[in-house]
PDB file of C-alpha atoms in Angstrom:
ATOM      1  CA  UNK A 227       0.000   0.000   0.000  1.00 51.00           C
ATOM      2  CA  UNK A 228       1.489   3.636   0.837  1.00 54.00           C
ATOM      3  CA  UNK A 229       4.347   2.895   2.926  1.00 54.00           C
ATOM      4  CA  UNK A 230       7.306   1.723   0.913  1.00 58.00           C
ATOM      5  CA  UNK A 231       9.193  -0.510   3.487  1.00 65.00           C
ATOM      6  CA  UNK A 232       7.533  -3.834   5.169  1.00 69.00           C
ATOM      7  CA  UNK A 233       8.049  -4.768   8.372  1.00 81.00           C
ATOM      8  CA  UNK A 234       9.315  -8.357   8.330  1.00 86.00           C
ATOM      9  CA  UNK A 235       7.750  -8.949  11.697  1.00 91.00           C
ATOM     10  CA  UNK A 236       4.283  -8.446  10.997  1.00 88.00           C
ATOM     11  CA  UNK A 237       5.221  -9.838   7.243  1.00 88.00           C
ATOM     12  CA  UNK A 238       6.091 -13.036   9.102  1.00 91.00           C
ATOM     13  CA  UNK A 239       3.338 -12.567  12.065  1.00 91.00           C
ATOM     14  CA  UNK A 240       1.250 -12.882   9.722  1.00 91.00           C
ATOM     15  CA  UNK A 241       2.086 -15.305   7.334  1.00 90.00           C
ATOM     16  CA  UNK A 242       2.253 -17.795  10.437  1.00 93.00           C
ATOM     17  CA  UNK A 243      -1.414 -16.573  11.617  1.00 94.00           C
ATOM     18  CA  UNK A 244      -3.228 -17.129   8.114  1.00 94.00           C
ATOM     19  CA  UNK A 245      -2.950 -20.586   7.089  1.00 94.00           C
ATOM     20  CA  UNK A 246      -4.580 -21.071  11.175  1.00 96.00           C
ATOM     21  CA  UNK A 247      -7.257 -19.020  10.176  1.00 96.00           C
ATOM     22  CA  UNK A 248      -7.906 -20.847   6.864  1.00 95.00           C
ATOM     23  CA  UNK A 249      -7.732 -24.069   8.230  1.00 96.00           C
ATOM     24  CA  UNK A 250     -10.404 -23.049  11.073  1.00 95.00           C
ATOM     25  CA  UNK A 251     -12.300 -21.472   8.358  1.00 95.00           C
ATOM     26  CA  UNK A 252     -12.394 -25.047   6.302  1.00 95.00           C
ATOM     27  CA  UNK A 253     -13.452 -26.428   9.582  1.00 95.00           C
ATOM     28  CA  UNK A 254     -16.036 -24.225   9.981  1.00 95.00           C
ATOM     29  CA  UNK A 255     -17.658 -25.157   6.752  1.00 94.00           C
ATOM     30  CA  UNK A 256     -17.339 -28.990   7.301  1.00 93.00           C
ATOM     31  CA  UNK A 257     -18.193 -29.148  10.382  1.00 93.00           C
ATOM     32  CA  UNK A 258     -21.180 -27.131  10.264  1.00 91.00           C
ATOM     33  CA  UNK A 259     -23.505 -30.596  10.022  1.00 91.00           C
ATOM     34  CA  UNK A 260     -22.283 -31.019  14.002  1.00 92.00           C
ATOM     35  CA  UNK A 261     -21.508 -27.628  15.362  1.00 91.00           C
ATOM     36  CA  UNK A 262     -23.138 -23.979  14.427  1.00 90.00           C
ATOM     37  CA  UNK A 263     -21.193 -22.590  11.196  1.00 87.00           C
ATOM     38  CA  UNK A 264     -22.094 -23.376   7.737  1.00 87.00           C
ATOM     39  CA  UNK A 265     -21.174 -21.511   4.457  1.00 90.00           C
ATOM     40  CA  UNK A 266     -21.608 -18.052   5.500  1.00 93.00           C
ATOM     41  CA  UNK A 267     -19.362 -18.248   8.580  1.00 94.00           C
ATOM     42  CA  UNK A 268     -16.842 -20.232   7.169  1.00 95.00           C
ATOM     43  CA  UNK A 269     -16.054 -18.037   3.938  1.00 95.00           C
ATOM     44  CA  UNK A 270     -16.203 -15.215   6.200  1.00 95.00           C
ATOM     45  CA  UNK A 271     -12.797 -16.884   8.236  1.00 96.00           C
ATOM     46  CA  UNK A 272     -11.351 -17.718   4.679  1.00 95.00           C
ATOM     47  CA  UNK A 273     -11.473 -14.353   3.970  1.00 95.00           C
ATOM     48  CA  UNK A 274      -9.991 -12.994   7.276  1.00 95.00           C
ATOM     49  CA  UNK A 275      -7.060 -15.046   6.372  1.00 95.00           C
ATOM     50  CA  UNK A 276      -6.524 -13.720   3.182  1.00 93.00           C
ATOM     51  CA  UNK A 277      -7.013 -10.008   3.996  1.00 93.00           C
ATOM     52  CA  UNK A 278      -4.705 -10.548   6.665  1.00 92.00           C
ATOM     53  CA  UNK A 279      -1.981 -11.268   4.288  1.00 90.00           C
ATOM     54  CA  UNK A 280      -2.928  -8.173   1.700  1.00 89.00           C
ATOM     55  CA  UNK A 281      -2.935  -5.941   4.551  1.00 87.00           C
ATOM     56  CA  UNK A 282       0.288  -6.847   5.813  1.00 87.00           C
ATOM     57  CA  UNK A 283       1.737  -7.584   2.845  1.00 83.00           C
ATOM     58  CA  UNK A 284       0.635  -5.203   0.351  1.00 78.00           C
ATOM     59  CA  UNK A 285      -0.420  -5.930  -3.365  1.00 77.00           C
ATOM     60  CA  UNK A 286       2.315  -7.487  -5.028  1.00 79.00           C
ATOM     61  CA  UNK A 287       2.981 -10.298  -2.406  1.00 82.00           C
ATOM     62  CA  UNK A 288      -0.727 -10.918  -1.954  1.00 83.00           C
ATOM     63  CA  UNK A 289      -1.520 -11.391  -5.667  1.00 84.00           C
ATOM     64  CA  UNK A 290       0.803 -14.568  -5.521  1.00 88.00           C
ATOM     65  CA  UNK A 291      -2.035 -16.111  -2.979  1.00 87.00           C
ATOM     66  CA  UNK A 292      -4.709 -15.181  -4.412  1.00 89.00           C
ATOM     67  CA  UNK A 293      -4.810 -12.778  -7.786  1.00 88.00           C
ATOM     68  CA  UNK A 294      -7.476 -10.589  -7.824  1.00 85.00           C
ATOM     69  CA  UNK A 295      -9.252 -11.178 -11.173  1.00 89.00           C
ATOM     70  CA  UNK A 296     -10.020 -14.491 -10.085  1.00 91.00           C
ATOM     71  CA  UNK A 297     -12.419 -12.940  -7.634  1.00 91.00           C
ATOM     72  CA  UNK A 298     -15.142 -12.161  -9.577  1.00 91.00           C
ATOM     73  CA  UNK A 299     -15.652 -15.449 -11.553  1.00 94.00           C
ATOM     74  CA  UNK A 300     -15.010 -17.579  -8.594  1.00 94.00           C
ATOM     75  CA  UNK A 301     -17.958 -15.549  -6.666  1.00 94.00           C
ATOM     76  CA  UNK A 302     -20.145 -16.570  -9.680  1.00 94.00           C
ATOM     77  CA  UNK A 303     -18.805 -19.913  -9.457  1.00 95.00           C
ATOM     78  CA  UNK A 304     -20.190 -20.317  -6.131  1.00 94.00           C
ATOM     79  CA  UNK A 305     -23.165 -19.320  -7.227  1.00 95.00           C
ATOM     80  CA  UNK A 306     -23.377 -21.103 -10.087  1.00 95.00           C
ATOM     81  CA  UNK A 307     -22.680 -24.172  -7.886  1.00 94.00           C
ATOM     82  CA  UNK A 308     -25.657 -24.036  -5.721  1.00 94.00           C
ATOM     83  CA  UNK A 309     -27.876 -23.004  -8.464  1.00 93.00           C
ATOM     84  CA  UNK A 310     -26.224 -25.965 -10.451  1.00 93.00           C
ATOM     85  CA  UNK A 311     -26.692 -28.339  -7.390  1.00 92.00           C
ATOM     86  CA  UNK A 312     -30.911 -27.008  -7.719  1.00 92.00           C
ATOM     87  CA  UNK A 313     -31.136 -27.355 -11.879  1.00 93.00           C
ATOM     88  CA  UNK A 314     -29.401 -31.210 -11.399  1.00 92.00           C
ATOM     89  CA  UNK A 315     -32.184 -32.287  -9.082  1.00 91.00           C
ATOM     90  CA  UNK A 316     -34.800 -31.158 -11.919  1.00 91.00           C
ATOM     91  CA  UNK A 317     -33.041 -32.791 -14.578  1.00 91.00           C
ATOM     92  CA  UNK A 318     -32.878 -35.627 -12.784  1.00 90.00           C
ATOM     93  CA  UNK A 319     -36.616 -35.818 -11.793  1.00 88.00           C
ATOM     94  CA  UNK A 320     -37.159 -33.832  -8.956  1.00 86.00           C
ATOM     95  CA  UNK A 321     -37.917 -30.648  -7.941  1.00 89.00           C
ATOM     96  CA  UNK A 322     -35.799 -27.646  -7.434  1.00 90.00           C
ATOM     97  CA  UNK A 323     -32.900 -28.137  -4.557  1.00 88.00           C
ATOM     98  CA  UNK A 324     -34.090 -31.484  -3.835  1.00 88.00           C
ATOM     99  CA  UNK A 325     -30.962 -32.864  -2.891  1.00 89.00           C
ATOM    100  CA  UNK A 326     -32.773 -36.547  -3.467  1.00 88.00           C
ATOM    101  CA  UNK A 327     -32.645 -36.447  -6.494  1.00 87.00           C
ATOM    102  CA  UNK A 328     -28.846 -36.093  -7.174  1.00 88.00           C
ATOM    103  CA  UNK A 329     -27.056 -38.316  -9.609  1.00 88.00           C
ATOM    104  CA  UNK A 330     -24.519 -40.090  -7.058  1.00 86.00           C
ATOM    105  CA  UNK A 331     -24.478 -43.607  -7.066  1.00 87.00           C
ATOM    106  CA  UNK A 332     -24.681 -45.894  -4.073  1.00 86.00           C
ATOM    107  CA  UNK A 333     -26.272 -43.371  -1.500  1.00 86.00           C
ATOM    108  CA  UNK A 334     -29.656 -43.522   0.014  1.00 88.00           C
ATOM    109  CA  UNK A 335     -31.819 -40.931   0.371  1.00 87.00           C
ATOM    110  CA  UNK A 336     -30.547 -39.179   3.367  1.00 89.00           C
ATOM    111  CA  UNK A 337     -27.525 -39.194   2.691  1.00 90.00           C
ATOM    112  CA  UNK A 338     -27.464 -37.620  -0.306  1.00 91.00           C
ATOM    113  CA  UNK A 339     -29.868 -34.798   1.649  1.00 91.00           C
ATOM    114  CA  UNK A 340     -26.166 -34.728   3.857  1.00 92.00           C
ATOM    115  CA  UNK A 341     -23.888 -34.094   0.507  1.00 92.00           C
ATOM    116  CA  UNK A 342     -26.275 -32.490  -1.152  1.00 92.00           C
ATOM    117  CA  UNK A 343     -26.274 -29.582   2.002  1.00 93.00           C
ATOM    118  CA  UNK A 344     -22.289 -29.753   1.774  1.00 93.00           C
ATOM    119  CA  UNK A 345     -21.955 -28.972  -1.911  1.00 93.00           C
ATOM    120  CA  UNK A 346     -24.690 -26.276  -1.633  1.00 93.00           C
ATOM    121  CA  UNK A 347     -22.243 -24.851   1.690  1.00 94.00           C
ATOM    122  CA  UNK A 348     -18.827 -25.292  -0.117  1.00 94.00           C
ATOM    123  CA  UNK A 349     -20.709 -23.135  -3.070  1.00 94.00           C
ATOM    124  CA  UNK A 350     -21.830 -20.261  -0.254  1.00 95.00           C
ATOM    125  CA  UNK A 351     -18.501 -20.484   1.096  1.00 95.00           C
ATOM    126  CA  UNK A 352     -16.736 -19.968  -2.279  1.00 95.00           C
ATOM    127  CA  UNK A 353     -18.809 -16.848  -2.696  1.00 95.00           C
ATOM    128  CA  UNK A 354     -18.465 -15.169   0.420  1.00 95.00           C
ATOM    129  CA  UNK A 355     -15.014 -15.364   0.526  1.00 95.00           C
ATOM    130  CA  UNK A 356     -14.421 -14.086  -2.660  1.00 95.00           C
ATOM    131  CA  UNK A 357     -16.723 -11.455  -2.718  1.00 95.00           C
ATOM    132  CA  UNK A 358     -15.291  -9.731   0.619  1.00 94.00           C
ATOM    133  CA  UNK A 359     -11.882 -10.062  -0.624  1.00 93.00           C
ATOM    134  CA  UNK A 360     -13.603  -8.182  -3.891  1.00 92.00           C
ATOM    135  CA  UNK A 361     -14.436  -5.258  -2.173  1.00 91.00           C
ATOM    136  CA  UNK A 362     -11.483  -5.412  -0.358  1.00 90.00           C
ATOM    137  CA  UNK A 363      -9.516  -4.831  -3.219  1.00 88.00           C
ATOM    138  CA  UNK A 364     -11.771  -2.622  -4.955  1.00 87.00           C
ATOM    139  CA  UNK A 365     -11.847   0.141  -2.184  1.00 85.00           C
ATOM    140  CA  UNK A 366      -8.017   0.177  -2.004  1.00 83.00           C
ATOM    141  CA  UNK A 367      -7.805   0.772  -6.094  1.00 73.00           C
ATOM    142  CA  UNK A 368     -10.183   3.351  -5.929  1.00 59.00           C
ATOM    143  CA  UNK A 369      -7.795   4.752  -2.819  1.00 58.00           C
ATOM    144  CA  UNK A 370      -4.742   4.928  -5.509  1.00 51.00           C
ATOM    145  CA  UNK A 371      -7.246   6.143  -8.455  1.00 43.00           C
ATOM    146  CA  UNK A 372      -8.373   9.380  -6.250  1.00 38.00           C
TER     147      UNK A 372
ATOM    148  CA  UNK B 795     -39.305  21.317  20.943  1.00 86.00           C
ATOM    149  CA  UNK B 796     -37.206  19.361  23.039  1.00 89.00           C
ATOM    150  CA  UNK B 797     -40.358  18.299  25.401  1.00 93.00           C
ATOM    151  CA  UNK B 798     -41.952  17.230  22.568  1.00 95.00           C
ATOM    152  CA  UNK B 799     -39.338  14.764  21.575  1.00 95.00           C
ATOM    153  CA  UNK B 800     -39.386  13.521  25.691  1.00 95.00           C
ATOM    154  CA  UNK B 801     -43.424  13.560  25.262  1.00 96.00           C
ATOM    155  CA  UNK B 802     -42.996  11.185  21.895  1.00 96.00           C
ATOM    156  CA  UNK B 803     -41.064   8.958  23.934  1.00 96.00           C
ATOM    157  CA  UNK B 804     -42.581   8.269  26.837  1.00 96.00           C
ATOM    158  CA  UNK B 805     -45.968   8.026  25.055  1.00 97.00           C
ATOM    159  CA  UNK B 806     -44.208   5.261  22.600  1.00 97.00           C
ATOM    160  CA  UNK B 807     -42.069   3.701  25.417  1.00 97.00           C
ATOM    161  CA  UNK B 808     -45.761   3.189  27.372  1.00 96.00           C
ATOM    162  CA  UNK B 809     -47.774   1.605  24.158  1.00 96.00           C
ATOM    163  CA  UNK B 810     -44.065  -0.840  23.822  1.00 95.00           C
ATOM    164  CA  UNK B 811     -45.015  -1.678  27.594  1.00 95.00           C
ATOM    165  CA  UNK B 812     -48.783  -1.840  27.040  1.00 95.00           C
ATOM    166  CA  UNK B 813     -48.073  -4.097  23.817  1.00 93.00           C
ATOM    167  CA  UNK B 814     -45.433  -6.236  25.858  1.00 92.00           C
ATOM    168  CA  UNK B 815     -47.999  -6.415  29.044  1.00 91.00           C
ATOM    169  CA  UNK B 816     -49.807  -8.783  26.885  1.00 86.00           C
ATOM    170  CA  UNK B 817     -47.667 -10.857  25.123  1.00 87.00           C
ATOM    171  CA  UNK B 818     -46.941 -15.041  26.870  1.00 85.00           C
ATOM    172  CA  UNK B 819     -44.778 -16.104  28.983  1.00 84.00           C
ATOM    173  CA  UNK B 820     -41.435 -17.525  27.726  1.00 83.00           C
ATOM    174  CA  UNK B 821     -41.093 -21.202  27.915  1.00 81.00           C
ATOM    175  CA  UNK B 822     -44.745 -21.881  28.737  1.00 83.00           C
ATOM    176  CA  UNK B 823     -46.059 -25.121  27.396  1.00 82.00           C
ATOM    177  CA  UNK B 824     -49.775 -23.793  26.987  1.00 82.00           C
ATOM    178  CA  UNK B 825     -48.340 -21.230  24.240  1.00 81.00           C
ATOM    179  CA  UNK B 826     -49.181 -21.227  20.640  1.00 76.00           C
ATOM    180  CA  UNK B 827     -46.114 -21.651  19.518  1.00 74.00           C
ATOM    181  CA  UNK B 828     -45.199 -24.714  21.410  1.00 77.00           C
ATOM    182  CA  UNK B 829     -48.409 -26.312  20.570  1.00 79.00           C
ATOM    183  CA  UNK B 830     -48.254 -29.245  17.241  1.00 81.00           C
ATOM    184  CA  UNK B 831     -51.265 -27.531  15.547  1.00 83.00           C
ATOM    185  CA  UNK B 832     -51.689 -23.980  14.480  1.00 81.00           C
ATOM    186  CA  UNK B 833     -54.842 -21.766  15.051  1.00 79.00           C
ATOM    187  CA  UNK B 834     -56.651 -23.598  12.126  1.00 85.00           C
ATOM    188  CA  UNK B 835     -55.427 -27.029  13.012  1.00 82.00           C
ATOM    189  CA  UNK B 836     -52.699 -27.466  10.725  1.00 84.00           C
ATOM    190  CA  UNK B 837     -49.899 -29.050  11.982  1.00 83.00           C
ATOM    191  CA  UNK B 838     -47.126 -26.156  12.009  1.00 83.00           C
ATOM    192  CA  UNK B 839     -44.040 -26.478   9.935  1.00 84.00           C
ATOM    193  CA  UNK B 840     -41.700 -26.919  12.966  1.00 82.00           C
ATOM    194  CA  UNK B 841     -42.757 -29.507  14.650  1.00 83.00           C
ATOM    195  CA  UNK B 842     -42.283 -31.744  11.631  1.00 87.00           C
ATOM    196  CA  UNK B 843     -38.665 -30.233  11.566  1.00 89.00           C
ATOM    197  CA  UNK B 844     -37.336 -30.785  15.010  1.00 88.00           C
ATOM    198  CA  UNK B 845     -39.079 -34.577  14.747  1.00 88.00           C
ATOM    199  CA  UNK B 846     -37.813 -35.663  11.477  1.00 89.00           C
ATOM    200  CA  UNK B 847     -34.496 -33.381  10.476  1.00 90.00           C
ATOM    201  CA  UNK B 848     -31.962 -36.189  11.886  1.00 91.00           C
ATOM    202  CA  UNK B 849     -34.164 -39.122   9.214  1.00 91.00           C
ATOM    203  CA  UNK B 850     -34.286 -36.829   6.755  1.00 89.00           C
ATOM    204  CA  UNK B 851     -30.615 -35.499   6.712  1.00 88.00           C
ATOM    205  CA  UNK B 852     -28.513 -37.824   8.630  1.00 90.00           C
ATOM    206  CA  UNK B 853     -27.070 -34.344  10.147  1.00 90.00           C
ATOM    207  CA  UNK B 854     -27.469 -33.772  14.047  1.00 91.00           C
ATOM    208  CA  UNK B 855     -27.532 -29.745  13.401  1.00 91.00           C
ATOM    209  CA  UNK B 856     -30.963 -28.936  12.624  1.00 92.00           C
ATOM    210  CA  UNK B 857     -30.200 -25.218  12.047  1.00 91.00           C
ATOM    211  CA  UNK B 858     -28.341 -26.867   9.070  1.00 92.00           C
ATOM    212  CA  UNK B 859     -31.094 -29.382   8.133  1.00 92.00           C
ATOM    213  CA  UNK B 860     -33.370 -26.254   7.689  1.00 92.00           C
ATOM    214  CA  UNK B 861     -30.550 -23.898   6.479  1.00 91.00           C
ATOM    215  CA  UNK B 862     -29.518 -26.402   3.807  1.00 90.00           C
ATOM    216  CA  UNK B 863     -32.621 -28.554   2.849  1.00 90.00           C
ATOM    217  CA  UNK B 864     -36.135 -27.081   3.882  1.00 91.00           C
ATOM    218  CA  UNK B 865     -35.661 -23.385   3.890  1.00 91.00           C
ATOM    219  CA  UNK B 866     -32.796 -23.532   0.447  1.00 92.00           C
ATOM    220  CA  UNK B 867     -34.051 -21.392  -1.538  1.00 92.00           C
ATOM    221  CA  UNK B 868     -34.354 -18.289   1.239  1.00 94.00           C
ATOM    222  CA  UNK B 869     -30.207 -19.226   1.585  1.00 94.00           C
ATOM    223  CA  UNK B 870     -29.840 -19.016  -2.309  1.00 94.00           C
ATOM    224  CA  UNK B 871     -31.443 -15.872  -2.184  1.00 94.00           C
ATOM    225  CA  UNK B 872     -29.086 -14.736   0.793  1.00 94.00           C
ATOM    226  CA  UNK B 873     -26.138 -15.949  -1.686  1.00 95.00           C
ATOM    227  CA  UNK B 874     -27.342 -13.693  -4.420  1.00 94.00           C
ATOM    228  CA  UNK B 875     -27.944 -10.668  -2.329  1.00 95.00           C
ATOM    229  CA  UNK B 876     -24.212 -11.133  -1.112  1.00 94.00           C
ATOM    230  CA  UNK B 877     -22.779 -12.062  -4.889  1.00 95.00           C
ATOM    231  CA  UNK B 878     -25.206  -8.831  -6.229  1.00 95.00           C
ATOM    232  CA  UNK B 879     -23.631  -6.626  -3.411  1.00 93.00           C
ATOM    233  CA  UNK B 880     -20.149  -7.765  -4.949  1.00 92.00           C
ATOM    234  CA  UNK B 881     -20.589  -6.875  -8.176  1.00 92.00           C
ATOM    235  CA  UNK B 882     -21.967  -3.676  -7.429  1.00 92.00           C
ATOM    236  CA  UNK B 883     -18.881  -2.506  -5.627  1.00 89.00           C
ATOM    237  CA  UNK B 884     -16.958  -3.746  -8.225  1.00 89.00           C
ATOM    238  CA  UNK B 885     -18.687  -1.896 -11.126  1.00 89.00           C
ATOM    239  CA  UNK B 886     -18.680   1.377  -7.990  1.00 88.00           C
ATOM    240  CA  UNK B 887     -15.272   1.080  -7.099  1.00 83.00           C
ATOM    241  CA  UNK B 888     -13.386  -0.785  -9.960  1.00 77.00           C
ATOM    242  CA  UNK B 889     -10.040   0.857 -11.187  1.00 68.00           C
ATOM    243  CA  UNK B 890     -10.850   2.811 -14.338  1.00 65.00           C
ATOM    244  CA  UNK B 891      -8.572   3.661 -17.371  1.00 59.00           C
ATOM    245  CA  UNK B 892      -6.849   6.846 -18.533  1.00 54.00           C
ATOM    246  CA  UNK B 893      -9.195   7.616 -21.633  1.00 52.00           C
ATOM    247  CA  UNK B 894     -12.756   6.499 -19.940  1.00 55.00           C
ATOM    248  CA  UNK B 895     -14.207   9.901 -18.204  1.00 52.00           C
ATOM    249  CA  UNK B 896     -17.916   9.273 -16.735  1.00 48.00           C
TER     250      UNK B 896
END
């Protein structure tokens, strides 16, 4: 950002808190069948951990984790995914989002209600995080632009 | 102009309490809400998912079970409104060119 030198303390600070915060933030979405989280939660942590790194780091270190053009069609990919997971179970005989009806062998019926509420959080999850670290980005190139 | 603001609420903060004075106890049994049928006799939505969310879902977390399965297309919507929000800071905020001037 505006100051020229980094300081390798937070640099490194940081780089050991993230991949902590990302990992709790993967829990967070898997576990959310057992414990309160889910999609929303989850990508929120994801995010943390990778706006912890641009804001210590600045733009040219944090575009090696994560580049941010990829935000935008990632967001839509999460969307797409739910929406995807919804149009498969009408193709398939069903009606909309009913996670029943999904095309994976050698399940019964509730369990495919259990993957079928995974997929739809990993899609959320995808979404939120990219989308935060979208506006993230966005406000601090309209900083430089002004 | 003051008093009136003080008179506004006091009269609002006493219908709050009159409206409040009236409403059921918290964790009685007799209330409607904890009943299995509705005013018309229905049998209310809940019910059915606290009783059958673990056979339905396999999943222990009923927030989830109704999150993720029963109530999916209010969180699709919720995923829209947060991809829609997105995208409109990014066509706000996005880094423009040189040559464009709006």
């Amino acid at each position: 950002m505006t100051n020229k030198e980094q300081s390798p303390i937070i640099l490194l600070g940081s780089r050991f808190l993230s991949p902590y915060i990302m990992v709790f933030g993967f829990y967070v979405i898997f576990h959310g069948h057992y414990s309160p989280g889910g999609g929303f939660q989850g990508g929120t942590l994801l995010a943390a951990s990778l706006l912890l790194i641009r804001i210590a780091s600045g733009t040219e270190i944090a575009s090696l984790q994560f580049k941010d053009y990829l935000a935008t069609p990632y967001a839509a990919l999460g969307v797409l995914i739910y929406f995807g997971t919804g149009l498969t179970a009408i193709f398939t005989g069903g009606y909309f989002l009913d996670y029943e009806q999904l095309p994976i062998p050698g399940l019964e019926a509730a369990d495919l209600r259990y993957w079928g509420i995974l997929i739809v959080e990993l899609g959320i999850g995808l979404t939120v995080m990219t989308v935060l670290v979208l506006i993230y980005d966005n406000m601090v190139k309209g900083e430089d632009y002004a | 102009m003051k008093y009136l603001k003080l008179l506004l609420i006091i009269a609002f903060t006493l219908v709050l309490l009159f409206a409040a004075s009236d409403l059921p106890y918290r964790g009685n049994p007799d209330n409607q809400m904890n009943q299995e049928v509705s005013m018309t006799g229905t049998e209310v939505p809940g019910n059915y998912y606290i009783q059958e969310a673990y056979n339905d879902a396999h999943t222990p977390n009923i927030v989830t079970v109704i999150l993720g399965d029963y109530r999916s297309i209010d969180t699709l919507g919720e995923q829209i409104v947060i991809f829609t929000a997105g995208l409109i800071c990014f066509l706000l905020l996005r880094k423009r060119g040189e040559g464009d001037d709006e």
